[in-house]
Structures are given as C-alpha cells and as structure tokens.
CSV table of C-alpha atoms in Angstrom, one decimal:
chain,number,residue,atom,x,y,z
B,1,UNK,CA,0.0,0.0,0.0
B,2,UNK,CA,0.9,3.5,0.3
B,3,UNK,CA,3.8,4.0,2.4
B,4,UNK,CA,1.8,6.1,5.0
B,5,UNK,CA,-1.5,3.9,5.1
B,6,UNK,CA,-2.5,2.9,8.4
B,7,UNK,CA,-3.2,-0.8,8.8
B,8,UNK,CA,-6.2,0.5,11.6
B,9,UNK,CA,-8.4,0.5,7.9
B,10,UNK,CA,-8.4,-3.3,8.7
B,11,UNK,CA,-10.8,-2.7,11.7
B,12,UNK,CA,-14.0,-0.7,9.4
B,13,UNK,CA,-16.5,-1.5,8.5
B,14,UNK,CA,-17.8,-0.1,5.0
B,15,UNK,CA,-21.6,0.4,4.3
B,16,UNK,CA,-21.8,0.7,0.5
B,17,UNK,CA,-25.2,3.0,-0.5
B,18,UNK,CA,-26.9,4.0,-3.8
B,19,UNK,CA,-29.1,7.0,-2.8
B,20,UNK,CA,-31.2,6.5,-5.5
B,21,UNK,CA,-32.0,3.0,-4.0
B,22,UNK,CA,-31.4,2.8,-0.4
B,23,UNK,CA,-34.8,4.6,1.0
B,24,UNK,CA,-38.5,4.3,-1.1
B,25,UNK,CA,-37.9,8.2,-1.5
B,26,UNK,CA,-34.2,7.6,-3.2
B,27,UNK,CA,-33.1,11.1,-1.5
B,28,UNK,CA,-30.1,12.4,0.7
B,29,UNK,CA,-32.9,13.3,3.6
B,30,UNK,CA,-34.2,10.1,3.2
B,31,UNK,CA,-31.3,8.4,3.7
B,32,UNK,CA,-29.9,11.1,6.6
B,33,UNK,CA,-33.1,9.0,8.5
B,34,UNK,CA,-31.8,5.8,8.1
B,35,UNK,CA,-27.8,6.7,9.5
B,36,UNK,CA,-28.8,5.6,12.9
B,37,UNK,CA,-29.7,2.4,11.5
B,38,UNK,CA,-26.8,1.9,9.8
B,39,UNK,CA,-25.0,2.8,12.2
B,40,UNK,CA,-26.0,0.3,14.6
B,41,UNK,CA,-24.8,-2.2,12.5
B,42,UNK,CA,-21.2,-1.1,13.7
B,43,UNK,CA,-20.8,0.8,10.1
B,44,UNK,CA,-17.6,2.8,10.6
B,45,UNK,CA,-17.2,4.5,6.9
B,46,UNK,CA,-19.9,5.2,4.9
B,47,UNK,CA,-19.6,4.7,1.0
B,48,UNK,CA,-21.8,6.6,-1.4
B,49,UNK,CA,-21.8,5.4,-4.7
B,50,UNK,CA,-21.6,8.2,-7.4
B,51,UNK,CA,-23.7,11.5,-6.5
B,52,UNK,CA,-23.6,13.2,-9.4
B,53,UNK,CA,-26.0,14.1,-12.0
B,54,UNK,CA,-26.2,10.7,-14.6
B,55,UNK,CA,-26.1,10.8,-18.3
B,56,UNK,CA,-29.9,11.9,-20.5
B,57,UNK,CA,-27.7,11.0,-23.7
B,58,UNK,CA,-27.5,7.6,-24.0
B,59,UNK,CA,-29.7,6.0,-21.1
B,60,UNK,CA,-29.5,2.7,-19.5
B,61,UNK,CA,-32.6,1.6,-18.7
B,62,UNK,CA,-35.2,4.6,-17.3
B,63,UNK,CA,-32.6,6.8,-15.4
B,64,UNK,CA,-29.0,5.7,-17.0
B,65,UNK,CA,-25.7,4.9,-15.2
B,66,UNK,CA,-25.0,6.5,-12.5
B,67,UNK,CA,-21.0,5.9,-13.3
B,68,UNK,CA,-22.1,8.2,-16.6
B,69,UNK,CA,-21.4,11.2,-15.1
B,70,UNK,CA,-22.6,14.7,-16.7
B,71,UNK,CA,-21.0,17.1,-13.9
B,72,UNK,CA,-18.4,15.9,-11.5
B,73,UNK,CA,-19.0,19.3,-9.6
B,74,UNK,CA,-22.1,18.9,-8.3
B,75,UNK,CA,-25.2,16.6,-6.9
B,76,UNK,CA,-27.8,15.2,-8.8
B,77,UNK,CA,-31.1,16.6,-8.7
B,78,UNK,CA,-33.0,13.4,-8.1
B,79,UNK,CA,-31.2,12.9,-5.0
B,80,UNK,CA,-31.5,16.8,-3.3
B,81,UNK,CA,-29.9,19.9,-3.2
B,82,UNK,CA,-26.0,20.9,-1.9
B,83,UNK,CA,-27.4,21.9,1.2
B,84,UNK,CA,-29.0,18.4,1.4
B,85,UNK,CA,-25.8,16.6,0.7
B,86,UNK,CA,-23.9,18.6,3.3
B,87,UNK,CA,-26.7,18.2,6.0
B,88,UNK,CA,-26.4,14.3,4.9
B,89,UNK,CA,-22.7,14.2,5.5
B,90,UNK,CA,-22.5,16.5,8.7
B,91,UNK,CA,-24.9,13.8,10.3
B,92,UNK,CA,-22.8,11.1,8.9
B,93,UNK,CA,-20.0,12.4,11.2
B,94,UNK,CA,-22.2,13.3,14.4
B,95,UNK,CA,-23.2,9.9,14.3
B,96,UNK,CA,-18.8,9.0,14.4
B,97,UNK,CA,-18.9,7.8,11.3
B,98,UNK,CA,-16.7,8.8,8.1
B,99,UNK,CA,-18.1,9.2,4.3
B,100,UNK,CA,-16.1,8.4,0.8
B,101,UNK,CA,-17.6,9.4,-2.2
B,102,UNK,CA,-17.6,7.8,-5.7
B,103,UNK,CA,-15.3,9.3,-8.1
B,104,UNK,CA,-15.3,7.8,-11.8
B,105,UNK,CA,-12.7,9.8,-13.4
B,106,UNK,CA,-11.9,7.2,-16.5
B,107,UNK,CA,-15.0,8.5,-18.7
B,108,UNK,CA,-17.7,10.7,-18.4
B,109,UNK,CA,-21.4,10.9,-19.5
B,110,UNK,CA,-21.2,11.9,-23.7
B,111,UNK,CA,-23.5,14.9,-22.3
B,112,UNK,CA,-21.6,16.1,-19.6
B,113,UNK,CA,-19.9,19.5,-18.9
B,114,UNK,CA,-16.1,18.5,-20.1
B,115,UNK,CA,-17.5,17.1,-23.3
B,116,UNK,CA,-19.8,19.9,-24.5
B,117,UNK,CA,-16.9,22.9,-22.8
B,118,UNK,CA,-13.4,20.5,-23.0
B,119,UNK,CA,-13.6,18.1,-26.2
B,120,UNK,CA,-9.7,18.3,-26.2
B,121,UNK,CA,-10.1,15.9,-22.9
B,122,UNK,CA,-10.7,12.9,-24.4
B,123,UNK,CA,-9.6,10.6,-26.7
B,124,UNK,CA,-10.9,11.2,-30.4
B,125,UNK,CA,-10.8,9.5,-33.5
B,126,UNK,CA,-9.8,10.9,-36.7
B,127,UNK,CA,-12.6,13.2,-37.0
B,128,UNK,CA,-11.7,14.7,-33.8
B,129,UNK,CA,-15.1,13.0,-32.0
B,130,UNK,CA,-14.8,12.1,-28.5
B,131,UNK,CA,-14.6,8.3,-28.4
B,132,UNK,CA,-14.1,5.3,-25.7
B,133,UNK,CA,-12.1,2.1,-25.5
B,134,UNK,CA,-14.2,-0.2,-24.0
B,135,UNK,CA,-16.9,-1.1,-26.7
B,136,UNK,CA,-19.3,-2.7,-23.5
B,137,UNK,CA,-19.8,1.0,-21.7
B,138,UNK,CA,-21.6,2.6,-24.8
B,139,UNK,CA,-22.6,5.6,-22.9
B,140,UNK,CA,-19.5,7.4,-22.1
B,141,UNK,CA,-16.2,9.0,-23.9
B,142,UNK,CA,-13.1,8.8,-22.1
B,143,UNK,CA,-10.6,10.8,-20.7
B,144,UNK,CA,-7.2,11.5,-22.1
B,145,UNK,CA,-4.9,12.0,-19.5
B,146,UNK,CA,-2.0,12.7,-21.9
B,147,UNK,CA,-3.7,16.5,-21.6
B,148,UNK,CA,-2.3,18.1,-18.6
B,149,UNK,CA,-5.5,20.2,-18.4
B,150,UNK,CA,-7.3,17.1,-17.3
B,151,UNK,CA,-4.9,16.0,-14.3
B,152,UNK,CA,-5.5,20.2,-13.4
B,153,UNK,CA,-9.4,19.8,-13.3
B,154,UNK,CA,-9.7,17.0,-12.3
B,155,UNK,CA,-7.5,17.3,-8.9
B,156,UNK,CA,-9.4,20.8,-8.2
B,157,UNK,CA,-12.4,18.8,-8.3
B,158,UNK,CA,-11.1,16.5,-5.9
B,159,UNK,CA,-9.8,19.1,-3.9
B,160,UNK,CA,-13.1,20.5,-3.3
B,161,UNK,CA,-15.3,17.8,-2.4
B,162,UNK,CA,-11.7,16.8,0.1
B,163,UNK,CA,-12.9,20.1,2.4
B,164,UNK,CA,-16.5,18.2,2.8
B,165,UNK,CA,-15.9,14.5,2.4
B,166,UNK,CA,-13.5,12.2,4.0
B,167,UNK,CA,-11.9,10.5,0.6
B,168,UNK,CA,-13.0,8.3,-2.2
B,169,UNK,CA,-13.4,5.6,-3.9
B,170,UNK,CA,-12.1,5.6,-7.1
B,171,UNK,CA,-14.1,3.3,-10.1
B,172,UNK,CA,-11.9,1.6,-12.5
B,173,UNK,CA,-8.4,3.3,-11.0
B,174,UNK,CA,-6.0,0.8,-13.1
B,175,UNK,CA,-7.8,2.1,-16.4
B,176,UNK,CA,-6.3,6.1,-15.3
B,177,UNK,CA,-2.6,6.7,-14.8
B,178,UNK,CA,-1.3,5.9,-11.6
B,179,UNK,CA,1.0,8.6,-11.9
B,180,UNK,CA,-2.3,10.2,-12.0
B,181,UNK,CA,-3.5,9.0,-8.8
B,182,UNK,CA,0.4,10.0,-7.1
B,183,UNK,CA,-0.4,13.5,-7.9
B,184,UNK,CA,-4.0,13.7,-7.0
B,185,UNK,CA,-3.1,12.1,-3.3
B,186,UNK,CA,-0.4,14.3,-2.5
B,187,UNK,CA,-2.9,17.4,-3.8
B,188,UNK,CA,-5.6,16.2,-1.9
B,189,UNK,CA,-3.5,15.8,0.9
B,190,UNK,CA,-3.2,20.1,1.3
B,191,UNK,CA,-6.5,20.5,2.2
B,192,UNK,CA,-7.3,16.3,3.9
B,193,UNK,CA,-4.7,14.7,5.1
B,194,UNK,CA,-6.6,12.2,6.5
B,195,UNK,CA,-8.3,11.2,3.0
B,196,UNK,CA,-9.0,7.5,2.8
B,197,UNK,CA,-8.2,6.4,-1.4
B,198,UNK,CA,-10.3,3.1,-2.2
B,199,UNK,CA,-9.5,1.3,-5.5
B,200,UNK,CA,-11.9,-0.5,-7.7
B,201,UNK,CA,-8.6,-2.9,-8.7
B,202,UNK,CA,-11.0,-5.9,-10.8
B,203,UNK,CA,-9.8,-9.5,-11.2
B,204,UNK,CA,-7.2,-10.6,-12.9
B,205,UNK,CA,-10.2,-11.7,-16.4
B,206,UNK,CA,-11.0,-7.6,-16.4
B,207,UNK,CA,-7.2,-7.4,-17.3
B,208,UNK,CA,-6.7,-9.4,-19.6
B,209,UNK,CA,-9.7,-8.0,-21.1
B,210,UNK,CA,-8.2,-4.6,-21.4
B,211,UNK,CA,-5.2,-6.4,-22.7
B,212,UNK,CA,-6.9,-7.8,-25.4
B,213,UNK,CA,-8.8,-4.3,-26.5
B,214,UNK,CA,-5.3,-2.7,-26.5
B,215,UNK,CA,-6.4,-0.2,-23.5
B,216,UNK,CA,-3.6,1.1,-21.4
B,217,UNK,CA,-3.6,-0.6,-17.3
B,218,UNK,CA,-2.0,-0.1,-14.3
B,219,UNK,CA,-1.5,-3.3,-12.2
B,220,UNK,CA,-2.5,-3.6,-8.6
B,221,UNK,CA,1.2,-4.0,-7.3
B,222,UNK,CA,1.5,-0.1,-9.2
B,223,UNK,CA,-2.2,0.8,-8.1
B,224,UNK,CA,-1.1,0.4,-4.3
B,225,UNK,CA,1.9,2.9,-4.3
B,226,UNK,CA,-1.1,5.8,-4.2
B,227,UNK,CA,-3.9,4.0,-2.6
B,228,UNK,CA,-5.0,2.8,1.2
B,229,UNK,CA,-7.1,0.3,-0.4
B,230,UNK,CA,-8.0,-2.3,-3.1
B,231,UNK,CA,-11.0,-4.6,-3.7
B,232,UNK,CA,-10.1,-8.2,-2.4
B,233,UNK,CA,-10.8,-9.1,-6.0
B,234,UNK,CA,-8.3,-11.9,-6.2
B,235,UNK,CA,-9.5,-13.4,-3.3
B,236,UNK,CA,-13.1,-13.8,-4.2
B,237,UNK,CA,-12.0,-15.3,-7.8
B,238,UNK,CA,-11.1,-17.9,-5.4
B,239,UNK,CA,-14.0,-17.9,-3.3
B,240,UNK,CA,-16.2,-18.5,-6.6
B,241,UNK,CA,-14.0,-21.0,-7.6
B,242,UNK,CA,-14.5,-22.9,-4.2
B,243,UNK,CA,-18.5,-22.1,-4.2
B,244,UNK,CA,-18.4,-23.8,-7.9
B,245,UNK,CA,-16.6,-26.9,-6.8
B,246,UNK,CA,-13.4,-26.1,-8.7
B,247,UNK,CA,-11.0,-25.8,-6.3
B,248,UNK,CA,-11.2,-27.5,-2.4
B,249,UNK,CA,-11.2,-24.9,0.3
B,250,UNK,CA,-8.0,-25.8,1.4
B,251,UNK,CA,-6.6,-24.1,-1.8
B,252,UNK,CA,-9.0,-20.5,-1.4
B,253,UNK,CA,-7.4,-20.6,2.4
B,254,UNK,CA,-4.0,-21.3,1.8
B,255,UNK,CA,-4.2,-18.1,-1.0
B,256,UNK,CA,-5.5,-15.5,1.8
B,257,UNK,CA,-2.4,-16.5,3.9
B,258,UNK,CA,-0.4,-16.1,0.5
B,259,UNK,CA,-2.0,-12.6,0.7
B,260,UNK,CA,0.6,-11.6,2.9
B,261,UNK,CA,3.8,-12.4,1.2
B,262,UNK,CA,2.0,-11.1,-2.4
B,263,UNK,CA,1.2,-7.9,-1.0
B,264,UNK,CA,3.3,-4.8,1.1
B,265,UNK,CA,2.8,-5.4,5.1
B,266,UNK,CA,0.6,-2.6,5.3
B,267,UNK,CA,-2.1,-3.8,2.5
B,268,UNK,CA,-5.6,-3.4,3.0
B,269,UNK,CA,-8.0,-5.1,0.8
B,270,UNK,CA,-12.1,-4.7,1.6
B,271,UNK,CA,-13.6,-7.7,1.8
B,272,UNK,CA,-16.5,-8.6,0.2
B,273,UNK,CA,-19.2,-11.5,-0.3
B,274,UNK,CA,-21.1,-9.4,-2.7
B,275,UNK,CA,-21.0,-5.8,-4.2
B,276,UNK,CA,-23.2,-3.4,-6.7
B,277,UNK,CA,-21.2,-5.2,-9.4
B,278,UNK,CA,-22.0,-8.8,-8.4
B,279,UNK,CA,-24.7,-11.0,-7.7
B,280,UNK,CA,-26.4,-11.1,-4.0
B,281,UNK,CA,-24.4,-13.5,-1.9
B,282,UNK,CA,-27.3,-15.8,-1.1
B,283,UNK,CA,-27.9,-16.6,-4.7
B,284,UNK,CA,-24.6,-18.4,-4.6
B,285,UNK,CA,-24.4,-19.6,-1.1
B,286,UNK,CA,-27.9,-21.3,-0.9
B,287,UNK,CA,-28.2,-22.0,2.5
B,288,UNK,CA,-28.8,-19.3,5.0
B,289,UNK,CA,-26.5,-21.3,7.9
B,290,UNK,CA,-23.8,-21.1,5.8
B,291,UNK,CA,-24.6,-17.5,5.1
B,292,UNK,CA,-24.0,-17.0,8.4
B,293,UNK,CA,-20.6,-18.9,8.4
B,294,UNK,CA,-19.5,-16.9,5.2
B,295,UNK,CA,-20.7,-13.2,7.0
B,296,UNK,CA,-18.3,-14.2,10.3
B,297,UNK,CA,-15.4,-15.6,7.7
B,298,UNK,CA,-15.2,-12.7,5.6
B,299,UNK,CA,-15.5,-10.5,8.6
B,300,UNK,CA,-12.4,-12.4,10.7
B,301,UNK,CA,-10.3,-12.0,7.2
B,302,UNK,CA,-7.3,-9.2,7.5
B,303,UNK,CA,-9.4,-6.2,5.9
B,304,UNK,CA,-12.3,-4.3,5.9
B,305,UNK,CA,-15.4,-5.7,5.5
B,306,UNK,CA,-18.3,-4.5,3.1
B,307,UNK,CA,-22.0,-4.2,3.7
B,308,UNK,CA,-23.5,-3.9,0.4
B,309,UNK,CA,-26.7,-1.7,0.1
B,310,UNK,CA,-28.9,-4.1,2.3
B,311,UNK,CA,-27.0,-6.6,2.3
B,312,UNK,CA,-28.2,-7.4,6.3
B,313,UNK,CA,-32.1,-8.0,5.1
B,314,UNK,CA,-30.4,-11.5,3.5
B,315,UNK,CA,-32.3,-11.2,0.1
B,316,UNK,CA,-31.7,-12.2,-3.5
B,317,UNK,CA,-32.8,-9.2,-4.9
B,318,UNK,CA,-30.4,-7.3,-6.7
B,319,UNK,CA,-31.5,-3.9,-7.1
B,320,UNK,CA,-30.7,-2.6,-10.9
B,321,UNK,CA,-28.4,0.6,-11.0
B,322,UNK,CA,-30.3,2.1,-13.7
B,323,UNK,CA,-33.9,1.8,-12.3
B,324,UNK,CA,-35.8,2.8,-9.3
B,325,UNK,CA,-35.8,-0.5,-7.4
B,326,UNK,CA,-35.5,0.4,-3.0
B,327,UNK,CA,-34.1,-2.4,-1.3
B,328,UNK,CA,-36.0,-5.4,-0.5
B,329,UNK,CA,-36.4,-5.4,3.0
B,330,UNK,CA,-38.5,-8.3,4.0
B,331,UNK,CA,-35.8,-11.2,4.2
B,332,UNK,CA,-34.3,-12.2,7.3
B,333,UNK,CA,-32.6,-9.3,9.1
B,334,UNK,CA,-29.4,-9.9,10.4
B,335,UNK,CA,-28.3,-6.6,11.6
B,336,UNK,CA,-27.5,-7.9,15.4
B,337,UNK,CA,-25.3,-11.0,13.8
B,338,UNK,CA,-23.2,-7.7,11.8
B,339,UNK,CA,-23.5,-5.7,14.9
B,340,UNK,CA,-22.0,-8.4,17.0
B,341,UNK,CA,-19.0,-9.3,14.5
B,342,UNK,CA,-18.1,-5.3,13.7
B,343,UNK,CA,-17.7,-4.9,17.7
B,344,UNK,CA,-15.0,-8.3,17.6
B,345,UNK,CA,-13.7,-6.9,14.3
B,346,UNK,CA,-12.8,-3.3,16.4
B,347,UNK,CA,-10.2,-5.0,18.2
B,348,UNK,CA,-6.6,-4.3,17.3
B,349,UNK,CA,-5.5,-7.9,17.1
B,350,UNK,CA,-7.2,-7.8,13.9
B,351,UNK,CA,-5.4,-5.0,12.3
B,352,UNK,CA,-2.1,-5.6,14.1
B,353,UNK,CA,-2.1,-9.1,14.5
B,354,UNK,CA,-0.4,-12.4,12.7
B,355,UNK,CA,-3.0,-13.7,10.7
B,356,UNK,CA,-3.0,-17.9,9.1
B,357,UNK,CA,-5.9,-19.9,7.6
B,358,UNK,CA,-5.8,-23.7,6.8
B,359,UNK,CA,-8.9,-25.4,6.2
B,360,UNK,CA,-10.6,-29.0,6.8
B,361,UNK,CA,-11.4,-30.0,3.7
B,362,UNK,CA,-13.7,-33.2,4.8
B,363,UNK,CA,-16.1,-30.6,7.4
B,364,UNK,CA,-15.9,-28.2,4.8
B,365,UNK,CA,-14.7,-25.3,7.6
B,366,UNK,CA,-12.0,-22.7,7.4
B,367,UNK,CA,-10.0,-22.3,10.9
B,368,UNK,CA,-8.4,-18.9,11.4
B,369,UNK,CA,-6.4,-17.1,13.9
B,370,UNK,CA,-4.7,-14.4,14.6
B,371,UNK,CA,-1.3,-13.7,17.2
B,372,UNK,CA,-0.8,-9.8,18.8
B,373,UNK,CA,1.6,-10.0,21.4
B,374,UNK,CA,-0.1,-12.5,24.1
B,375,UNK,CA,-3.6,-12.1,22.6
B,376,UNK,CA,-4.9,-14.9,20.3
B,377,UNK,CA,-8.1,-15.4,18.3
B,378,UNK,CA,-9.6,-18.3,16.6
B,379,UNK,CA,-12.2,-18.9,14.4
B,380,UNK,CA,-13.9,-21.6,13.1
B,381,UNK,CA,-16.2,-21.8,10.6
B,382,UNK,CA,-18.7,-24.4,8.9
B,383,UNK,CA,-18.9,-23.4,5.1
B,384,UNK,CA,-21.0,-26.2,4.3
B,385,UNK,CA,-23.9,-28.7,6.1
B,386,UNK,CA,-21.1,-31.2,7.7
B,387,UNK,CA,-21.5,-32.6,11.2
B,388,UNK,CA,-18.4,-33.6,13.2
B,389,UNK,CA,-15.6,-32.6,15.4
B,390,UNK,CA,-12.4,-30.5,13.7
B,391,UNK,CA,-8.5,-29.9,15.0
B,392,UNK,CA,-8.4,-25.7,16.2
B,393,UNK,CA,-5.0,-24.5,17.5
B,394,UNK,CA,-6.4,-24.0,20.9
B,395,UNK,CA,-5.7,-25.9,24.3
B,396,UNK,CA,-8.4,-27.9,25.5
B,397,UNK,CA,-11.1,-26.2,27.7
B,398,UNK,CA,-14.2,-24.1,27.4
B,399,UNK,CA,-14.3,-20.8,26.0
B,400,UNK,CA,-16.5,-18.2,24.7
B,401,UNK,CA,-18.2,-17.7,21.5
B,402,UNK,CA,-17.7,-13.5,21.4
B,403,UNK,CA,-20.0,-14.1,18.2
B,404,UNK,CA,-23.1,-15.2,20.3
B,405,UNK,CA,-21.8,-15.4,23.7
B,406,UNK,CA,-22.4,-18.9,24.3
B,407,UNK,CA,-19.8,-21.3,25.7
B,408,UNK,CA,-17.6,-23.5,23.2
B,409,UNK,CA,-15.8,-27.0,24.7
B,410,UNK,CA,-12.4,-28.2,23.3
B,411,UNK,CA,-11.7,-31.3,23.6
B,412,UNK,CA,-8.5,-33.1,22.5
B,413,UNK,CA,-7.7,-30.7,20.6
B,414,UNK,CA,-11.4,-30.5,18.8
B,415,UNK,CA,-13.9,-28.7,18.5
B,416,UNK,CA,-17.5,-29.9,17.5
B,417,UNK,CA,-18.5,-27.7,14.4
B,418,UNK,CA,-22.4,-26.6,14.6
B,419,UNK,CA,-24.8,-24.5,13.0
B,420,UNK,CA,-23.3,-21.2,14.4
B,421,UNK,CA,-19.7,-19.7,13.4
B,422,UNK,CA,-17.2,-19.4,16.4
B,423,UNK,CA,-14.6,-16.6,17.1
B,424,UNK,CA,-13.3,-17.3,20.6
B,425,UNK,CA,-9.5,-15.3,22.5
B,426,UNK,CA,-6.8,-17.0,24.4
B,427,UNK,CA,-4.1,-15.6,26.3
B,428,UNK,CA,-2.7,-19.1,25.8
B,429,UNK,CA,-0.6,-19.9,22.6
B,430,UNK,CA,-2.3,-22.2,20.3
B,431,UNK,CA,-0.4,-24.9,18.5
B,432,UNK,CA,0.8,-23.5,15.4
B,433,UNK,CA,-1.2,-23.8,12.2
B,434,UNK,CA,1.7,-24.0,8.7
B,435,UNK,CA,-0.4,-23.6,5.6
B,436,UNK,CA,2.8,-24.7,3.4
C-alpha cells in the first residue's frame, strides 16, 4: 500500500449505499433517517456510490448509469440539493462515522460538462469525435490523460469535495494513470490529510480484457503505491472457484495467507461477499446457515469488511443501477449478527495481528487465527452442512463464543463444528497452524 497507510483500515467496517436506491424516496434526507440504522450495525465509513447528476444522452434503462457522469462538480437533482448533501454528511459524522464518495474519473457521461466545454479531454478519433475504448460501456467517452489540463481539473475537483468529504473511492483506477493518482493524493492531501483512497482494482479476467482491447492498465502492485485500499478481488475469484466446486477450500485458504507475502505489510483489501457489481451473496451460497458462516469468515479475514446496500435484510434481490428498485427489506434481518462481529472486528489484534488460515477439507470449515503480542483469536467456521468434530489450534477447555456469547468446549484438541460460526480469544498460545 501507500507508504503512510495505516493498517487501523483493517478494523472498518464499510456500508456501500446508492441514494437512488437505499430509501422508497431515493433522496439524501431520506437516507440522513436511516444513518442511525446503519450505524448500529457497527458501520464505521460510509460509501456513497456516485452523487452526481447521470447521463440523459444515451440511457441505460429509465434513469442511466450513474458511473455516466454529466457534472463531477455537483449533486444530482433526483437525489436533493448541496445543502442536502452537506446536511447528509454533517450527520454522517455526528453519528462517528466517516463518508467516501464515488469518483469515476476514467470516462464521463457523452453529455456532460467537459464534453460539450473540454472536447480536447478525451480521446478522439480521426474526426476529432470524443470516443471510448471499451466497446461494453456505450454511454460514455473517455478521458485523455496525456492533456495536462485534465490532471488540473480534475485534482481541483477532488480538492473540493476533500474540504467536505473524507476520501474516495475511485471506479476503474487501473484504467487512469497511476501517476495520475500519485499526484491527485499528494494534492488532496493540502487541504485532507486524512483522505481514505479506495480502488476499484477488478480481477485478474477484467485485465486481460483490457489487454486484449489494447487499452492502457496499471497493475494492482503499481495501483497500491497511491492508494489505502484495493477490492479483495483476487481473493473472491477464489471464493467462486470454491463455491463452484473447482478448487477444495484448502486451496481459497492457503491463498488468503499467500496474501501476505503477495502484498506490502501494510495492504488493506475490503472484503466482500457481494457488491453493486456482483450478484447477492445468497444466490450463490444457498443456505442461509452457511450465510451466516460466510458473513463471520469474511469478517475475521485481514481487511475491511463490506456491507452492500442491504446486504443485512439476506435477500436475492439485486436492485438494478439504472432503475428505481429500494431495497428489498422483507428477508431475514441480520443486523445484530453484523453488529456483534463489527464490535470483535474493532479489536486491534485484527489489524495488528499475525493472521493464518488452513482449512478442513472433509467438514468443509476454514479455521483462522490471529497472534498480537499475548492475545490470540480463533475462528472456526462451517462453510457447508457437515457434522463432526475439527482440529483448532487452541488448548483444551471451554471458551466463549464472542459471536453469540455462548460457551464452546475443546476437547483433545477439537472442536464440534455446529450450525453457528465461532470466534473465541486465548491468552494461551495455540499450537501453530503451517499452511505450506
């Protein structure tokens, strides 16, 4: 990561929101009601996906991409006013908690401000028409970076929105200069030190796929000399694999331990089981027990872990980004399970600590821990519906499940998995778990 990123990012908690989406009235007041609520969830940064006024040009669906921007300057009607924004993000931070915006700074709506004032911005074709170079996003014309006048506008802008915001998150960063992204940080940095920069870094197919279209790309190993944080994108290419029977789980956990030697010792990747991008997470887990596992798992991994728009109501309703579609609240709410694992994720043994993985391939469950100085933690959890006893790196005895309070037996060096994930602390060394 960036050399001065502080590894304390581990320990938040990210609540992803589409305005347009999150409340039945889609607005910035509407959704300034629900903060306490998401608050209690033990949200710790809030993430607003893009703001700003969307593309009439060329529409997706009834109200078009919201990543088409037409004015990176101000709000979109549809959502409020300034004032409303600012009243939206001053309550944000009564309630303790911090707010990155969306900033999509590869292309811009074919209707927006820089095209119709700035054509000179953007890539053109031999005519001298604004074009882009991914043939998939139809409704947008890309930025030319090679213009100096776009770095210049485009780090005032982010300057601006610095004085009211706490940082952003930046879509498609490996498709704009990192150089780019050097200079915009250390700009930024004049007027908020304390901006947090998250990368949309996609998988390692997105790549190749820019390869193959000839389109210039940063890597994530360049991406994370200007950023805090990346998307855990390699890691849940694994956790599909696993979920599709490709791979046993033994090979998803050994590559989150890998993790650690790929990666600087400060990295922080955001952890995710779904996102705006991908499908809800119980459409491929199935069972809601093991729902539950996968929520505690992705929550004990070494990063911050994402709450995607309604993610705690346990649907399989995706909401689209180009329609009006509120989020499905009628599934089972599992706000006290997320409140009860962001409270165990606050501690510093899991930003600080020595974290392994190995898994038990047979019982289908992933056993954890994590050493910080004489503190330990371990947890185990059931990924699939297997009965039986597994091997944790804890001494026998009874401890407690922080999770759900409940007491947890070892036995010989066992525990017996059930229905509920565990995530117990030791002041007693376990045995040591080698993933090689």
């Amino acid at each position: 990561m960036a050399e001065w990123t502080d590894v304390s990012l581990r320990n938040q908690v990210i609540y992803s929101v589409y305005t347009r989406n999150q409340t039945k009235e889609g607005t910035f007041r509407a959704l300034e009601a629900d903060l306490p609520r998401i608050a209690a969830l033990g949200t710790t940064i809030i993430w607003l996906t893009p703001i700003h006024p969307a593309t009439q040009a060329v529409k997706k669906g009834t109200y078009g991409c919201p990543y088409s921007i037409r004015d990176y300057r101000t709000v979109g009607e549809e959502y409020g006013t300034m004032e409303d924004f600012r009243s939206l993000v001053d309550s944000i931070h009564q309630l303790g908690m911090k707010v990155i915006i969306d900033v999509v700074y590869n292309h811009t709506a074919r209707d927006s401000v820089l095209v119709n004032e700035h054509p000179e911005y953007f890539y053109q074709n031999e005519k001298g028409e604004p074009i882009n170079r991914f043939p998939e996003w139809n409704d947008v014309y890309d930025l030319d970076y090679r213009n100096e006048d776009v770095w210049e506008y485009q780090i005032e802008t982010l300057q601006n929105w610095a004085q009211l915001v706490d940082g952003f998150r930046c879509d498609v960063a490996p498709m704009v200069p990192v150089a780019f992204w050097r200079k915009a940080v250390e700009e930024v940095a004049k007027v908020n030190p304390e901006a947090i920069w998250l990368a949309e870094v996609g998988g390692p197919g997105f790549m190749r796929h820019l390869e193959r279209l000839g389109c210039p790309w940063w890597c994530e190993n360049e991406i994370l000399t200007a950023f805090d944080m990346t998307y855990d994108y390699d890691g849940y290419n694994y956790l599909c694999k696993y979920l599709n029977d490709r791979i046993p789980l033994s090979e998803y956990t050994q590559y989150l331990c890998d993790q650690n030697g790929l990666n600087p010792r400060n990295y922080v990747k955001m952890r995710f089981l779904e996102n705006h991008d991908q499908p809800r997470a119980i459409t491929r887990i199935k069972n809601d027990e093991a729902l539950i596992n996968f929520t505690a798992f992705y929550y004990f991994l070494l990063g911050p872990a994402l709450i995607n728009a309604g993610g705690e109501y346990t649907n399989d309703f995706t909401p689209s980004l180009f329609e009006k579609e509120p989020i499905d609240r009628t599934g089972p709410d599992k706000s006290a399970l997320f409140a009860a694992l962001s409270a165990i994720k606050r501690r510093p043994i899991f930003a600080k600590g020595y974290f392994n993985m190995v898994a038990d391939n047979e019982h289908h469950t992933a056993i954890g821990s994590y050493q910080y100085g004489e503190e330990f933690a371990v947890g185990v959890f059931r990924l699939r519906e297997t009965v039986g006893a597994v091997e944790v790196p804890l001494e026998d005895g009874v401890y407690v499940n922080e999770i759900d309070g409940k007491n947890i037996p070892v036995k010989d060096g066992k525990m017996d998995i059930c229905h509920c994930p565990a995530i117990v602390f030791s002041k007693t060394e376990p045995f040591k778990l080698y993933t090689e």
